[in-house]
Coordinates of C-alpha atoms and ligand atoms in Angstrom, one line a residue:
X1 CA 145.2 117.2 38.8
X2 CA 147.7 114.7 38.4
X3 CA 148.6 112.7 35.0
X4 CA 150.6 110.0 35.0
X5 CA 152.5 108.0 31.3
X6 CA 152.8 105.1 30.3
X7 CA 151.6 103.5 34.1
X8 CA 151.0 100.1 34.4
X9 CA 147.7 98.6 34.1
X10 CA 148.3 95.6 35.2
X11 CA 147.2 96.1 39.3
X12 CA 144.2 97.9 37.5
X13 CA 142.3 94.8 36.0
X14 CA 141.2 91.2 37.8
X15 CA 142.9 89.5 34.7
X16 CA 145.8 90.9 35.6
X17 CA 147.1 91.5 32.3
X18 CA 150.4 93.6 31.8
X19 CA 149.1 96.4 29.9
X20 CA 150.1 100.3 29.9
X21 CA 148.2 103.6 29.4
X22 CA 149.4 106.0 27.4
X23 CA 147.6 108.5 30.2
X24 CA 146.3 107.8 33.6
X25 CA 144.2 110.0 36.0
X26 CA 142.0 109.7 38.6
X27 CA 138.7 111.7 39.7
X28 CA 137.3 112.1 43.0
X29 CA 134.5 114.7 42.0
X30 CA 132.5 115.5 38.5
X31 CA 134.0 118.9 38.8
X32 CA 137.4 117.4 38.8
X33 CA 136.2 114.6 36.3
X34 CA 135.0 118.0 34.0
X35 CA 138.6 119.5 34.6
X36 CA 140.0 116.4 33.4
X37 CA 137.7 116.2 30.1
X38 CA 138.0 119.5 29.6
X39 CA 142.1 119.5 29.4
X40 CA 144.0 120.4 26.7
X41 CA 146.2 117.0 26.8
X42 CA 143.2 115.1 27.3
X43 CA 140.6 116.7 25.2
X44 CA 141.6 114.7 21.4
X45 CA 142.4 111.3 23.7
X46 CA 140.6 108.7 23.3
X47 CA 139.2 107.6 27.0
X48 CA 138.8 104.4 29.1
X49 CA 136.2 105.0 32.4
X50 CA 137.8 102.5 34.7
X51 CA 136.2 101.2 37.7
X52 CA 137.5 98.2 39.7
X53 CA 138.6 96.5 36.2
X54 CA 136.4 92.9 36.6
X55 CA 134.5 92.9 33.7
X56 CA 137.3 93.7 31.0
X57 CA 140.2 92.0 29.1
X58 CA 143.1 93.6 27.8
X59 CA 144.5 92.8 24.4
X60 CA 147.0 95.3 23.9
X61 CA 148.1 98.8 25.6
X62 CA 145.5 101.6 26.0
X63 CA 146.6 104.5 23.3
X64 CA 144.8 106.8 25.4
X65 CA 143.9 107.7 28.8
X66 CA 142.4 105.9 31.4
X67 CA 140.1 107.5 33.8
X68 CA 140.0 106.2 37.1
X69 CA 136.3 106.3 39.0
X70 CA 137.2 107.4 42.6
X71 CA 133.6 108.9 43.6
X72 CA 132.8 108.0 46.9
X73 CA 130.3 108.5 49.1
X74 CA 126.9 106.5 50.2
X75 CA 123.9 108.7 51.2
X76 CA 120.0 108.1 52.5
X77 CA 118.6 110.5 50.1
X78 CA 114.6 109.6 50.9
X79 CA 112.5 106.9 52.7
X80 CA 108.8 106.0 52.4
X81 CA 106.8 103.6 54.1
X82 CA 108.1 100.9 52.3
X83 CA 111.5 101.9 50.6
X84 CA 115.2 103.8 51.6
X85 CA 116.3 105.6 48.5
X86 CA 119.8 105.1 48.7
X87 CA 122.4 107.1 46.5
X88 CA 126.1 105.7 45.9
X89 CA 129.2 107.3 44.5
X90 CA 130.0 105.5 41.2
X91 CA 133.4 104.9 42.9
X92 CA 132.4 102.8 46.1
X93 CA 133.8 99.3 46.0
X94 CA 130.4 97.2 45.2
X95 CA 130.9 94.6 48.1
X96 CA 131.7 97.3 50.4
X97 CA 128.2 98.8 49.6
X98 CA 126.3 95.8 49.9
X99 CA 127.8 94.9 52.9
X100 CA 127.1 98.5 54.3
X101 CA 123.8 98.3 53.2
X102 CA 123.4 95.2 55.3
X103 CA 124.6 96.6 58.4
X104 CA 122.3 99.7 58.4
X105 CA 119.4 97.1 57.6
X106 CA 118.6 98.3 53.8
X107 CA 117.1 95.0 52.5
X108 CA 117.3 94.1 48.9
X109 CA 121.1 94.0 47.9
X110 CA 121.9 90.8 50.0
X111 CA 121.9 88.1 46.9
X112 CA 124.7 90.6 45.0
X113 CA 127.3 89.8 47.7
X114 CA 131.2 89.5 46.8
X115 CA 130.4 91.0 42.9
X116 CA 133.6 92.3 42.2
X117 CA 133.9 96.1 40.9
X118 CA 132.5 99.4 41.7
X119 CA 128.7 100.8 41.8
X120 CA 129.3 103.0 38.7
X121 CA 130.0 99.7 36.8
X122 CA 126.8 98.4 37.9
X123 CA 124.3 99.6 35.6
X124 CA 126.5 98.7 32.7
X125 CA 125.6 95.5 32.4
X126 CA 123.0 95.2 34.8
X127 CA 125.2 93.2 37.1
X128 CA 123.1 89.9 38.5
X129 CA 123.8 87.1 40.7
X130 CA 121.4 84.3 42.5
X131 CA 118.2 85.3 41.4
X132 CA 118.4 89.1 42.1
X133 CA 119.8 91.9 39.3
X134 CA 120.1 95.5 39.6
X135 CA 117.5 96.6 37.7
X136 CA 115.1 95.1 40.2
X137 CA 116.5 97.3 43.0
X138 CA 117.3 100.5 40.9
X139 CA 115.6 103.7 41.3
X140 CA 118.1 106.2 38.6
X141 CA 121.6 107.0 38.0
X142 CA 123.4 109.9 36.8
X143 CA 125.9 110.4 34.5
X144 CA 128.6 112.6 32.7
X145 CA 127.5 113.4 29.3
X146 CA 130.7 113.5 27.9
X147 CA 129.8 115.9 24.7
X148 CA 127.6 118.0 26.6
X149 CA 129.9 118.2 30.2
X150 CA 125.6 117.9 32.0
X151 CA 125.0 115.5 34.5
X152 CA 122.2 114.0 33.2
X153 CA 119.4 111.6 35.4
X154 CA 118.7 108.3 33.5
X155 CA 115.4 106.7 35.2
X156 CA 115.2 102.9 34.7
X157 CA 112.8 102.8 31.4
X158 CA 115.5 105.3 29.7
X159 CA 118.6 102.4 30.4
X160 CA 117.1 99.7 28.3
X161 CA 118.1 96.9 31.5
X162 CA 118.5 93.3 29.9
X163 CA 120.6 90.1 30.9
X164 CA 123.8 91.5 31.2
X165 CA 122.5 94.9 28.8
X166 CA 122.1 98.3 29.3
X167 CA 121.7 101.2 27.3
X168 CA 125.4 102.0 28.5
X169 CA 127.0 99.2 26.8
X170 CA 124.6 99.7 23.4
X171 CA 123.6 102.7 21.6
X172 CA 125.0 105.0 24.4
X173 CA 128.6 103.6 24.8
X174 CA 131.1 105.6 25.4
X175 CA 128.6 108.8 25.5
X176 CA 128.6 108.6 29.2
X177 CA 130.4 108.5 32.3
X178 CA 128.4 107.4 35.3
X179 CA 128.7 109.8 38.5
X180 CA 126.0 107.9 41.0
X181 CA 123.7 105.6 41.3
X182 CA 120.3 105.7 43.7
X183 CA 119.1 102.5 44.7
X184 CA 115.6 101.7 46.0
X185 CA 116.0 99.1 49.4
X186 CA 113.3 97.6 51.2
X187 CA 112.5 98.1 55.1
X188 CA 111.0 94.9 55.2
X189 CA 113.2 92.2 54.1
X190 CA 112.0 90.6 51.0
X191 CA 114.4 87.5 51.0
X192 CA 114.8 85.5 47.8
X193 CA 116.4 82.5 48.7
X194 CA 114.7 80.1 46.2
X195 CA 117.7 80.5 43.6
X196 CA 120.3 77.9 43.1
X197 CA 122.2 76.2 46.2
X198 CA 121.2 79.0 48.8
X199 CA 118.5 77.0 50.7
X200 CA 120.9 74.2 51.1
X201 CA 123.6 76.8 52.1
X202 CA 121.3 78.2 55.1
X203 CA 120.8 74.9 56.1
X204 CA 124.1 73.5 56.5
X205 CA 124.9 77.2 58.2
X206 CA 121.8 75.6 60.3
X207 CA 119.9 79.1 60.1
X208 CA 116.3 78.2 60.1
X209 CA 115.0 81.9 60.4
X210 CA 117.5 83.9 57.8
X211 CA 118.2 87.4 57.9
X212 CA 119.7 89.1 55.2
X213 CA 122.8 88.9 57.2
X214 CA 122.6 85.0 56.6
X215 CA 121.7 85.5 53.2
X216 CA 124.6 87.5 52.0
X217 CA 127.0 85.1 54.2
X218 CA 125.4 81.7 52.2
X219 CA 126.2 83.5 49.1
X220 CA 130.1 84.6 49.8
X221 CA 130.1 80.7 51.1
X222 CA 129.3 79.8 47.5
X223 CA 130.8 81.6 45.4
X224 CA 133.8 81.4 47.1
X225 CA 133.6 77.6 46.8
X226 CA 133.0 78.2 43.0
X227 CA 135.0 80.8 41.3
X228 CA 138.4 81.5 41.5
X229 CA 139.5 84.7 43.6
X230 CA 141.3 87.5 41.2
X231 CA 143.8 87.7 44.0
X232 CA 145.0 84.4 43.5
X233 CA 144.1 83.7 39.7
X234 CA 143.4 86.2 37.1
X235 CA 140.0 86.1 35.5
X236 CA 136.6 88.7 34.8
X237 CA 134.2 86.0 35.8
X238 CA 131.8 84.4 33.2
X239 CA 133.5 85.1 30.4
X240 CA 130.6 84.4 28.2
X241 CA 127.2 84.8 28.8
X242 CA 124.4 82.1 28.9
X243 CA 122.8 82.2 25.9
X244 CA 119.0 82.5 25.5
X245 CA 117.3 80.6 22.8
X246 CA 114.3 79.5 21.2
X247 CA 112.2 75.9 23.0
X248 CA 112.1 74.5 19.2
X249 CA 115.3 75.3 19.1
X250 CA 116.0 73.9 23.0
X251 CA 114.3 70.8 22.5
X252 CA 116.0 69.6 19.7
X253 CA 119.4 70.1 21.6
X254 CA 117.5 68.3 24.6
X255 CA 116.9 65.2 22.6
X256 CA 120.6 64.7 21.7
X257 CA 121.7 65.8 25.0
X258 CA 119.3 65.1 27.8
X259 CA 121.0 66.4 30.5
X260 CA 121.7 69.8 29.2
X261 CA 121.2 72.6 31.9
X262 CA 118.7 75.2 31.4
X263 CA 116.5 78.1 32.9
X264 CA 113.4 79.2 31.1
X265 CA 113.4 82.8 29.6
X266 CA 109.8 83.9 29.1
X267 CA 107.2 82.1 27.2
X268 CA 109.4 81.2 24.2
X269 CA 113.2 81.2 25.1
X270 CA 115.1 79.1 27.6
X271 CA 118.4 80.2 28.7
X272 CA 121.1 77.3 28.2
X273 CA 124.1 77.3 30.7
X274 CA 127.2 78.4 28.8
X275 CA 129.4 76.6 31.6
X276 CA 127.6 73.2 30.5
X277 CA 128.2 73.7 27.3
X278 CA 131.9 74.4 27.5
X279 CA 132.1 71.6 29.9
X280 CA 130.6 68.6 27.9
X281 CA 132.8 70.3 24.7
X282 CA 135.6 69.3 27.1
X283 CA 137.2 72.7 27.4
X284 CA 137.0 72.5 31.2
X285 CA 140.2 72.4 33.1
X286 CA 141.6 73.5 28.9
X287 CA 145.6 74.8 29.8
X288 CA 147.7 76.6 27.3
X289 CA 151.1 77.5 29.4
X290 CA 150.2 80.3 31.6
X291 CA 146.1 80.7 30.5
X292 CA 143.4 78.4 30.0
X293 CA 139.7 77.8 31.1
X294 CA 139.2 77.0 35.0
X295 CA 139.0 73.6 36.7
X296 CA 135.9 74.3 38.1
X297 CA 133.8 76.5 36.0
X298 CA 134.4 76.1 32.6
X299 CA 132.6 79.6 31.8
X300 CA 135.6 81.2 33.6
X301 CA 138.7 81.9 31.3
X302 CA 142.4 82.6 33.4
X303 CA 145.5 84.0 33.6
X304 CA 147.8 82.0 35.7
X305 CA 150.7 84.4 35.5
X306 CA 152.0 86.5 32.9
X307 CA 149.3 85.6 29.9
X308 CA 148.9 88.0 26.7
X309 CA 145.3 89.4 26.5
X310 CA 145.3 88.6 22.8
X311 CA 146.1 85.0 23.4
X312 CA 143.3 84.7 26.2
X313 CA 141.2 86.8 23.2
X314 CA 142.2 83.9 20.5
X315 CA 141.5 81.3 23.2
X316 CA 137.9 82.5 23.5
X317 CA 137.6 82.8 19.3
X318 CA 138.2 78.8 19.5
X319 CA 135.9 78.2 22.2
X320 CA 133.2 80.0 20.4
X321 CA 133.4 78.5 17.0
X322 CA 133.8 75.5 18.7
X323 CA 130.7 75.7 20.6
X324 CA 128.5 77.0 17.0
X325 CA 130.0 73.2 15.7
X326 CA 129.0 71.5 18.0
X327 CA 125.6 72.5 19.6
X328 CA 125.1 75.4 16.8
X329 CA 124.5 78.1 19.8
X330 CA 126.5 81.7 19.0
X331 CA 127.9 82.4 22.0
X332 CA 128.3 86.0 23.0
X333 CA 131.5 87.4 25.2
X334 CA 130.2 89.1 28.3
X335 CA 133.3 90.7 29.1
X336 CA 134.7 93.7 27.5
X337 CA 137.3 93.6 24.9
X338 CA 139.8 96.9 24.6
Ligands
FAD1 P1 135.2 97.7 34.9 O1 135.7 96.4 34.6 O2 136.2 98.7 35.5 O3 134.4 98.3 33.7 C1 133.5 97.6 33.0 C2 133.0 98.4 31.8 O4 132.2 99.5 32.3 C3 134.0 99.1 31.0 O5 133.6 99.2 29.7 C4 134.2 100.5 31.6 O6 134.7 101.4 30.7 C5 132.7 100.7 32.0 N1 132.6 101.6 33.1 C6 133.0 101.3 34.4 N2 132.6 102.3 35.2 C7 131.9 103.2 34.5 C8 131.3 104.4 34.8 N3 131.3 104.9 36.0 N4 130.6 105.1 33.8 C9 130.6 104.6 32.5 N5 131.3 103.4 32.2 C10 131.9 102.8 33.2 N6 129.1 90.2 37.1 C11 127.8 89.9 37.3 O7 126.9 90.5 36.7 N7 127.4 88.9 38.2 C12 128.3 88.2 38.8 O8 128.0 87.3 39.6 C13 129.7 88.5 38.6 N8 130.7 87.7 39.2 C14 132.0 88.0 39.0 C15 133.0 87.2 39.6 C16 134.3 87.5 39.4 C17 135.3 86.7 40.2 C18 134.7 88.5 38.6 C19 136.2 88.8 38.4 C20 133.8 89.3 37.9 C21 132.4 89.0 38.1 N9 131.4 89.8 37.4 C22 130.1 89.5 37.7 C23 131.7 90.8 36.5 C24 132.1 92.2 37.1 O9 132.4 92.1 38.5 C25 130.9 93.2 37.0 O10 130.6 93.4 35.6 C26 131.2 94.5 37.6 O11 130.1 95.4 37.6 C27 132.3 95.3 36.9 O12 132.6 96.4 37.7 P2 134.0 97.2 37.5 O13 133.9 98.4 38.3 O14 135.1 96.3 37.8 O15 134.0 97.6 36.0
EPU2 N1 128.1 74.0 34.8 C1 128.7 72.8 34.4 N2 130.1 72.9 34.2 C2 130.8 74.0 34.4 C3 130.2 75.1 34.9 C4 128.8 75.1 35.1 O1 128.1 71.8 34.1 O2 132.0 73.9 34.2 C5 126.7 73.9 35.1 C6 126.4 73.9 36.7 O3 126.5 72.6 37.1 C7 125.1 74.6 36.8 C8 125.0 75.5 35.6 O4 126.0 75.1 34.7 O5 124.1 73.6 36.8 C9 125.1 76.9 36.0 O6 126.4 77.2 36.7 P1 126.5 78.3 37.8 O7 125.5 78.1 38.8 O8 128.0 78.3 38.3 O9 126.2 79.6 37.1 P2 126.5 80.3 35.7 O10 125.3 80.2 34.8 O11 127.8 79.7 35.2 C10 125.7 82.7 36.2 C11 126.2 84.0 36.0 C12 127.2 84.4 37.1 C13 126.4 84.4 38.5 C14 125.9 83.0 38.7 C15 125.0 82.9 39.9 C16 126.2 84.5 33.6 C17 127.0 84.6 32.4 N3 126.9 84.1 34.7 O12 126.8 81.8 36.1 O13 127.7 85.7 36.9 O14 127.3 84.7 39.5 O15 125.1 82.6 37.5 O16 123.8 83.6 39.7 O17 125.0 84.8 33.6 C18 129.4 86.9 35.8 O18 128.5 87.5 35.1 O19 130.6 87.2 35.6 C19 129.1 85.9 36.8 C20 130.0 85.2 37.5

């Protein structure tokens, strides 16, 4: 087992935020992950699971140690007549998966394309893109219980999925450390194409008869064309996410601003688009010296270079109390703060 001390975080998170750790280890195994837990520098630390470091913002050094995820390993566990069962190392590279997935034909994963992170990450927040989250492909997980030192098997009723919720990021956070995840894939292609600009994607690909090939390939094409690549600009992708609220409520904002954007969200809610909303407040294209809010999608916060979490942190305070002023909508971050 190797520790390092004060190592640089700053290669570690898409924000790219130049951070250290008091500790830093890696695992490859949930033997060596119990080793590691189980240490005798380690055990009164507090602990940061890190995966790929695309859904968190740094705001100061980590007084503690940071746990790297390095499980790998992708495995048809089961079939049926209608479904592979298909279990993933919490340490594979998401995109790497899908894209696997893809090639051996296991169908259902296709609208998740270019998500950055790793698969241990993805229940957390019940990652979703274009019309497709995991829940809706899940089949269980299992995780670390980090009092305990059991693998325990969560089923998808016992991790409380939501937009952008899980169980692993309320009531149980911090209590777990997820090992695998077993997703459930169709063998006939079940392609959901009806979301946002992927029909008009296909056809300017001029793919009449998609596969999920095509699909995944119309989605890289846009969000490429839409958000800004962590290798080039630091960022964690919507920074804040869209919030859901009542139709009264909705209506009302609708009448003073007509062409608000909106999805509905069940019989009662609609959910308002956050990037909308920071756009018409004019915070698009916002630049304080090196950090600001993107050109193109305002729900995108950056680091140009250099930027202080806590400054990107203070950033988002304004844009949220600015937001409850003017449309009185509470926005919540998506991303996690440490
Ligand atoms: P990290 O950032 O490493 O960790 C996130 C949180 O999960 C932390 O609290 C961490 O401690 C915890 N955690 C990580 N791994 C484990 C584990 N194995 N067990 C327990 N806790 C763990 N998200 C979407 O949902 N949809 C999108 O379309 C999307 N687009 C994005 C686009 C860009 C350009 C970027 C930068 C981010 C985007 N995201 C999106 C957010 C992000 O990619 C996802 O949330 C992703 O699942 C985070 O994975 P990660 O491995 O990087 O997690
Ligand atoms: N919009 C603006 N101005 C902006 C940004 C957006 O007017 O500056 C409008 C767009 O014109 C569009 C609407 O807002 O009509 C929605 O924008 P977009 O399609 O870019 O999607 P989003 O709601 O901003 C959500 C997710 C993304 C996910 C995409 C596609 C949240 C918080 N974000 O973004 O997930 O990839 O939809 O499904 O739900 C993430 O979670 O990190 C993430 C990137």
């Amino acid at each position: 087992m190797q520790m390092e001390k004060n190592k640089s975080l700053q290669e570690y998170n898409t924000f790219g935020i130049d951070v250290k750790a008091k500790l830093f280890a890696t695992f490859n195994s949930v033997t060596e992950l119990i080793d590691l837990l189980s240490h005798e520098n380690l055990r009164s630390e507090k602990h940061l699971i890190l995966g790929g470091g695309s859904n968190l913002l740094f705001t100061s050094n980590f007084d503690g140690v940071v746990l790297k995820n390095e499980i790998n390993g992708i495995e048809l566990v089961k079939e049926d007549e209608e479904y592979y069962y298909v279990e993933a190392g919490a340490g594979e590279n998401w995109h790497e998966f899908v894209l696997y997935c893809i090639e051996k034909g296991w169908a259902g994963l296709e609208n998740l394309s270019l998500i950055p992170g790793c698969v241990g990450a993805s229940p957390m927040q019940n990652i979703g893109a274009y019309g497709v989250e995991i829940k809706d492909r899940f089949e269980e997980l299992q995780a670390l219980n980090i009092s305990t030192k059991e693998v325990e098997t969560f089923r998808s009723k016992d991790c409380q999925f939501g937009y952008r919720e899980s169980i692993f990021k309320g009531t149980l956070k911090n209590q777990y450390i997820i090992t695998s995840v077993t997703f459930r894939l169709f063998k006939s292609p079940q392609l959901n194409t009806s979301y946002g600009a992927i029909e008009d994607m296909l056809k300017e690909m001029n793919v009449t008869a998609p596969t999920i090939k095509d699909v995944s390939d119309a989605v890289i094409s846009i969000r490429s064309s839409k958000l800004p690549d962590p290798a080039e600009i630091g960022n964690s992708g919507s920074f804040f996410k869209n919030p859901v609220i009542t139709n009264e409520k909705f209506e009302l904002l609708k009448s003073e601003y007509p062409e608000i954007v909106s999805y509905p969200a069940g019989p009662d809610h609609r959910k308002v688009a956050a990037g909308w909303l920071l756009d018409h407040a004019g915070w698009k294209g916002y630049k304080e010296q090196n950090y600001g809010v993107h050109k193109n999608q305002a729900l995108v916060l950056v680091n140009y270079g250099g930027a202080e979490g806590s400054k990107i942190y203070e950033l988002s305070a304004r844009i949220v109390e600015s937001i409850k002023s003017k449309y009185g909508i509470q926005l919540e971050r998506e991303v996690n703060i440490l």
